[in-house]
């Protein structure tokens, strides 16, 4: 695990973008494609600001979601909807490069359909992402894996529905640890004083919280700014 400390949010965006640039280019050079999983929340802003400036072959990107809210695509809560409005127009990415959840169905149906789409895209049910871009909530959740939730113990489903998310909206689909910890690279990008206490509990005290359980086969990076790293 590598912890990378940066001064502030702007430096975090630059550092995160440089990691994504390198990992995307290595993946494309080695395997011809770049499979990346995106998160929602504050990460959206970092990626929409930073990624348009990177040097990469956008046509080789395949983008999926570490978690997604089961809401209409035009809802403010839709993670894909936000990238569709704020990232696609600033890059050469096209909508059909995103693996999105089915609209107008339950979380359970959306999770099943999303699993099938990922299986088709990877041509296998071993979803080996080159990079997962992760956020962490102030309660230590990552993806839609919340403290104390039974989904933390899920070992069969790779993509699970959740209908009781403590953070709204309640209905979501999420990657589970068998997929997260199978990734070649995972990066957490965390900024701001509101995350400082939880960063201490996870990175210093090593408490058993959802974000602590991210231990991929590949590399794990935590990029944290000074405000978030205050108690480290
Ligand atoms: O609900 C969610 O929250 C987490 C953390 O969000 P943040 O705004 O505190 O960064 C996010 O990583 C996840 O994708 C999202 O669905």
GROMACS .gro file of C-alpha atoms and ligand atoms in nm:
model
  248
    1UNK     CA    1   0.000   0.000   0.000
    2UNK     CA    2   0.133   0.343  -0.091
    3UNK     CA    3   0.012   0.662   0.074
    4UNK     CA    4   0.072   0.974  -0.132
    5UNK     CA    5   0.030   1.306   0.049
    6UNK     CA    6  -0.041   1.621  -0.149
    7UNK     CA    7  -0.099   1.982  -0.044
    8UNK     CA    8  -0.459   2.041  -0.143
    9UNK     CA    9  -0.746   1.940  -0.369
   10UNK     CA   10  -0.589   2.086  -0.684
   11UNK     CA   11  -0.268   1.889  -0.626
   12UNK     CA   12  -0.476   1.578  -0.556
   13UNK     CA   13  -0.648   1.618  -0.893
   14UNK     CA   14  -0.309   1.651  -1.065
   15UNK     CA   15  -0.161   1.349  -0.888
   16UNK     CA   16  -0.469   1.135  -0.948
   17UNK     CA   17  -0.470   1.228  -1.317
   18UNK     CA   18  -0.103   1.139  -1.356
   19UNK     CA   19  -0.166   0.794  -1.203
   20UNK     CA   20  -0.464   0.735  -1.432
   21UNK     CA   21  -0.258   0.845  -1.735
   22UNK     CA   22   0.025   0.603  -1.651
   23UNK     CA   23  -0.197   0.307  -1.565
   24UNK     CA   24  -0.415   0.358  -1.875
   25UNK     CA   25  -0.112   0.373  -2.103
   26UNK     CA   26   0.053   0.069  -1.941
   27UNK     CA   27  -0.273  -0.128  -1.972
   28UNK     CA   28  -0.322  -0.031  -2.336
   29UNK     CA   29   0.042  -0.112  -2.421
   30UNK     CA   30   0.030  -0.449  -2.243
   31UNK     CA   31  -0.322  -0.572  -2.317
   32UNK     CA   32  -0.473  -0.339  -2.578
   33UNK     CA   33  -0.752  -0.205  -2.358
   34UNK     CA   34  -0.801  -0.016  -2.034
   35UNK     CA   35  -1.077  -0.141  -1.804
   36UNK     CA   36  -1.152   0.119  -1.539
   37UNK     CA   37  -1.418   0.133  -1.267
   38UNK     CA   38  -1.545   0.475  -1.164
   39UNK     CA   39  -1.701   0.584  -0.836
   40UNK     CA   40  -1.945   0.863  -0.763
   41UNK     CA   41  -1.944   1.129  -0.491
   42UNK     CA   42  -1.653   1.371  -0.476
   43UNK     CA   43  -1.442   1.162  -0.714
   44UNK     CA   44  -1.660   1.275  -1.004
   45UNK     CA   45  -1.536   1.633  -0.969
   46UNK     CA   46  -1.170   1.525  -0.947
   47UNK     CA   47  -1.197   1.313  -1.261
   48UNK     CA   48  -1.404   1.561  -1.462
   49UNK     CA   49  -1.148   1.832  -1.388
   50UNK     CA   50  -0.833   1.626  -1.427
   51UNK     CA   51  -0.889   1.360  -1.692
   52UNK     CA   52  -0.949   1.589  -1.992
   53UNK     CA   53  -0.583   1.699  -1.963
   54UNK     CA   54  -0.422   1.353  -1.977
   55UNK     CA   55  -0.246   1.195  -2.272
   56UNK     CA   56  -0.415   0.860  -2.347
   57UNK     CA   57  -0.582   0.667  -2.628
   58UNK     CA   58  -0.944   0.724  -2.526
   59UNK     CA   59  -1.072   0.478  -2.787
   60UNK     CA   60  -0.922   0.190  -2.586
   61UNK     CA   61  -1.103   0.275  -2.261
   62UNK     CA   62  -1.387   0.060  -2.124
   63UNK     CA   63  -1.556   0.233  -1.831
   64UNK     CA   64  -1.777   0.071  -1.568
   65UNK     CA   65  -1.899   0.171  -1.223
   66UNK     CA   66  -1.774   0.058  -0.883
   67UNK     CA   67  -2.125   0.134  -0.768
   68UNK     CA   68  -2.425   0.301  -0.921
   69UNK     CA   69  -2.750   0.439  -0.789
   70UNK     CA   70  -3.070   0.281  -0.925
   71UNK     CA   71  -3.225   0.605  -1.047
   72UNK     CA   72  -3.303   0.748  -1.391
   73UNK     CA   73  -2.995   0.854  -1.588
   74UNK     CA   74  -3.111   1.215  -1.592
   75UNK     CA   75  -3.133   1.225  -1.211
   76UNK     CA   76  -2.872   1.430  -1.020
   77UNK     CA   77  -2.804   1.109  -0.824
   78UNK     CA   78  -2.706   0.901  -1.128
   79UNK     CA   79  -2.329   0.857  -1.133
   80UNK     CA   80  -2.326   0.774  -1.506
   81UNK     CA   81  -2.555   1.071  -1.570
   82UNK     CA   82  -2.301   1.302  -1.410
   83UNK     CA   83  -2.006   1.166  -1.611
   84UNK     CA   84  -2.223   1.181  -1.922
   85UNK     CA   85  -2.288   1.550  -1.868
   86UNK     CA   86  -1.952   1.655  -1.724
   87UNK     CA   87  -1.679   1.425  -1.860
   88UNK     CA   88  -1.779   1.290  -2.201
   89UNK     CA   89  -1.809   1.636  -2.364
   90UNK     CA   90  -1.454   1.725  -2.248
   91UNK     CA   91  -1.283   1.408  -2.386
   92UNK     CA   92  -1.298   1.179  -2.689
   93UNK     CA   93  -1.495   0.921  -2.491
   94UNK     CA   94  -1.831   0.812  -2.628
   95UNK     CA   95  -2.136   0.696  -2.437
   96UNK     CA   96  -2.113   0.341  -2.572
   97UNK     CA   97  -1.775   0.292  -2.398
   98UNK     CA   98  -1.956   0.301  -2.061
   99UNK     CA   99  -2.109  -0.014  -1.913
  100UNK     CA  100  -2.420   0.126  -1.751
  101UNK     CA  101  -2.701  -0.019  -1.544
  102UNK     CA  102  -3.036  -0.099  -1.701
  103UNK     CA  103  -3.301   0.169  -1.659
  104UNK     CA  104  -3.647   0.122  -1.505
  105UNK     CA  105  -3.581  -0.204  -1.319
  106UNK     CA  106  -3.526  -0.305  -0.957
  107UNK     CA  107  -3.182  -0.308  -0.795
  108UNK     CA  108  -3.183  -0.687  -0.812
  109UNK     CA  109  -3.257  -0.691  -1.185
  110UNK     CA  110  -3.008  -0.409  -1.246
  111UNK     CA  111  -2.733  -0.602  -1.064
  112UNK     CA  112  -2.804  -0.917  -1.267
  113UNK     CA  113  -2.808  -0.726  -1.596
  114UNK     CA  114  -2.490  -0.533  -1.505
  115UNK     CA  115  -2.316  -0.862  -1.418
  116UNK     CA  116  -2.412  -0.999  -1.762
  117UNK     CA  117  -2.283  -0.687  -1.935
  118UNK     CA  118  -1.950  -0.709  -1.750
  119UNK     CA  119  -1.922  -1.080  -1.834
  120UNK     CA  120  -1.972  -0.998  -2.203
  121UNK     CA  121  -1.722  -0.716  -2.192
  122UNK     CA  122  -1.450  -0.914  -2.011
  123UNK     CA  123  -1.542  -1.228  -2.209
  124UNK     CA  124  -1.527  -1.407  -1.873
  125UNK     CA  125  -1.678  -1.388  -1.528
  126UNK     CA  126  -1.338  -1.300  -1.386
  127UNK     CA  127  -1.376  -0.923  -1.382
  128UNK     CA  128  -1.012  -0.814  -1.379
  129UNK     CA  129  -1.015  -0.435  -1.376
  130UNK     CA  130  -0.695  -0.249  -1.461
  131UNK     CA  131  -0.794   0.026  -1.222
  132UNK     CA  132  -1.069   0.099  -0.973
  133UNK     CA  133  -1.106   0.463  -0.874
  134UNK     CA  134  -1.251   0.470  -0.525
  135UNK     CA  135  -1.395   0.722  -0.286
  136UNK     CA  136  -1.455   0.689   0.087
  137UNK     CA  137  -1.743   0.841   0.279
  138UNK     CA  138  -1.697   0.999   0.625
  139UNK     CA  139  -1.838   0.672   0.771
  140UNK     CA  140  -1.565   0.466   0.601
  141UNK     CA  141  -1.786   0.325   0.325
  142UNK     CA  142  -1.651   0.265  -0.022
  143UNK     CA  143  -1.849   0.172  -0.333
  144UNK     CA  144  -2.191   0.102  -0.172
  145UNK     CA  145  -2.037  -0.117   0.099
  146UNK     CA  146  -2.139   0.035   0.432
  147UNK     CA  147  -2.014  -0.035   0.788
  148UNK     CA  148  -2.188  -0.335   0.945
  149UNK     CA  149  -2.382  -0.423   0.629
  150UNK     CA  150  -2.413  -0.796   0.540
  151UNK     CA  151  -2.277  -0.721   0.191
  152UNK     CA  152  -1.932  -0.684   0.346
  153UNK     CA  153  -1.928  -1.065   0.374
  154UNK     CA  154  -2.058  -1.135   0.021
  155UNK     CA  155  -1.839  -1.391  -0.155
  156UNK     CA  156  -2.067  -1.526  -0.430
  157UNK     CA  157  -2.219  -1.225  -0.603
  158UNK     CA  158  -1.962  -1.008  -0.780
  159UNK     CA  159  -2.213  -0.732  -0.830
  160UNK     CA  160  -2.477  -0.704  -0.560
  161UNK     CA  161  -2.800  -0.510  -0.523
  162UNK     CA  162  -2.857  -0.304  -0.211
  163UNK     CA  163  -3.194  -0.151  -0.123
  164UNK     CA  164  -3.118  -0.023   0.227
  165UNK     CA  165  -2.823   0.207   0.166
  166UNK     CA  166  -2.792   0.433   0.471
  167UNK     CA  167  -2.680   0.712   0.237
  168UNK     CA  168  -2.953   0.813  -0.007
  169UNK     CA  169  -3.063   0.703  -0.256
  170UNK     CA  170  -3.131   0.365  -0.087
  171UNK     CA  171  -3.139   0.155  -0.402
  172UNK     CA  172  -2.803   0.081  -0.564
  173UNK     CA  173  -2.580  -0.181  -0.721
  174UNK     CA  174  -2.225  -0.230  -0.603
  175UNK     CA  175  -1.908  -0.426  -0.672
  176UNK     CA  176  -1.826  -0.664  -0.388
  177UNK     CA  177  -1.480  -0.751  -0.251
  178UNK     CA  178  -1.425  -1.049  -0.486
  179UNK     CA  179  -1.417  -0.797  -0.774
  180UNK     CA  180  -1.256  -0.507  -0.590
  181UNK     CA  181  -0.970  -0.716  -0.453
  182UNK     CA  182  -0.915  -0.883  -0.792
  183UNK     CA  183  -0.816  -0.547  -0.947
  184UNK     CA  184  -0.470  -0.471  -1.084
  185UNK     CA  185  -0.477  -0.127  -0.921
  186UNK     CA  186  -0.704   0.056  -0.676
  187UNK     CA  187  -0.672   0.425  -0.601
  188UNK     CA  188  -0.851   0.612  -0.324
  189UNK     CA  189  -0.852   0.991  -0.372
  190UNK     CA  190  -0.951   1.171  -0.052
  191UNK     CA  191  -0.963   1.544   0.015
  192UNK     CA  192  -1.082   1.769   0.295
  193UNK     CA  193  -1.103   1.795   0.674
  194UNK     CA  194  -1.436   1.613   0.678
  195UNK     CA  195  -1.252   1.289   0.599
  196UNK     CA  196  -0.959   1.340   0.843
  197UNK     CA  197  -1.099   1.142   1.136
  198UNK     CA  198  -1.186   0.845   0.914
  199UNK     CA  199  -0.848   0.857   0.740
  200UNK     CA  200  -0.687   0.825   1.084
  201UNK     CA  201  -0.911   0.532   1.178
  202UNK     CA  202  -0.835   0.352   0.852
  203UNK     CA  203  -0.472   0.432   0.767
  204UNK     CA  204  -0.330   0.480   1.118
  205UNK     CA  205  -0.547   0.270   1.351
  206UNK     CA  206  -0.626   0.012   1.081
  207UNK     CA  207  -0.981  -0.036   1.210
  208UNK     CA  208  -1.197  -0.289   1.028
  209UNK     CA  209  -1.410  -0.061   0.811
  210UNK     CA  210  -1.529  -0.111   0.452
  211UNK     CA  211  -1.246   0.094   0.296
  212UNK     CA  212  -0.985  -0.093   0.506
  213UNK     CA  213  -1.097  -0.420   0.346
  214UNK     CA  214  -0.979  -0.302   0.005
  215UNK     CA  215  -0.662  -0.510  -0.034
  216UNK     CA  216  -0.626  -0.582  -0.404
  217UNK     CA  217  -0.404  -0.846  -0.560
  218UNK     CA  218  -0.239  -0.558  -0.743
  219UNK     CA  219  -0.137  -0.215  -0.615
  220UNK     CA  220  -0.324   0.004  -0.370
  221UNK     CA  221  -0.273   0.381  -0.353
  222UNK     CA  222  -0.426   0.630  -0.111
  223UNK     CA  223  -0.388   0.986  -0.237
  224UNK     CA  224  -0.477   1.220   0.050
  225UNK     CA  225  -0.445   1.595   0.081
  226UNK     CA  226  -0.310   1.774   0.389
  227UNK     CA  227  -0.655   1.844   0.534
  228UNK     CA  228  -0.759   1.478   0.510
  229UNK     CA  229  -0.418   1.365   0.642
  230UNK     CA  230  -0.428   1.598   0.946
  231UNK     CA  231  -0.420   1.315   1.204
  232UNK     CA  232  -0.177   1.082   1.027
  233LIG     O1  233  -2.251   0.729  -0.225
  233LIG     C1  234  -2.134   0.724  -0.258
  233LIG     O2  235  -2.039   0.767  -0.173
  233LIG     C2  236  -1.900   0.733  -0.188
  233LIG     C3  237  -1.820   0.843  -0.118
  233LIG     O3  238  -1.862   0.968  -0.166
  233LIG     P1  239  -1.791   1.105  -0.125
  233LIG     O4  240  -1.879   1.213  -0.180
  233LIG     O5  241  -1.782   1.109   0.025
  233LIG     O6  242  -1.657   1.103  -0.190
  233LIG     C4  243  -1.863   0.715  -0.333
  233LIG     O7  244  -1.731   0.667  -0.344
  233LIG     C5  245  -1.962   0.619  -0.398
  233LIG     O8  246  -1.926   0.592  -0.531
  233LIG     C6  247  -2.098   0.684  -0.394
  233LIG     O9  248  -2.199   0.608  -0.456
   0.00000   0.00000   0.00000
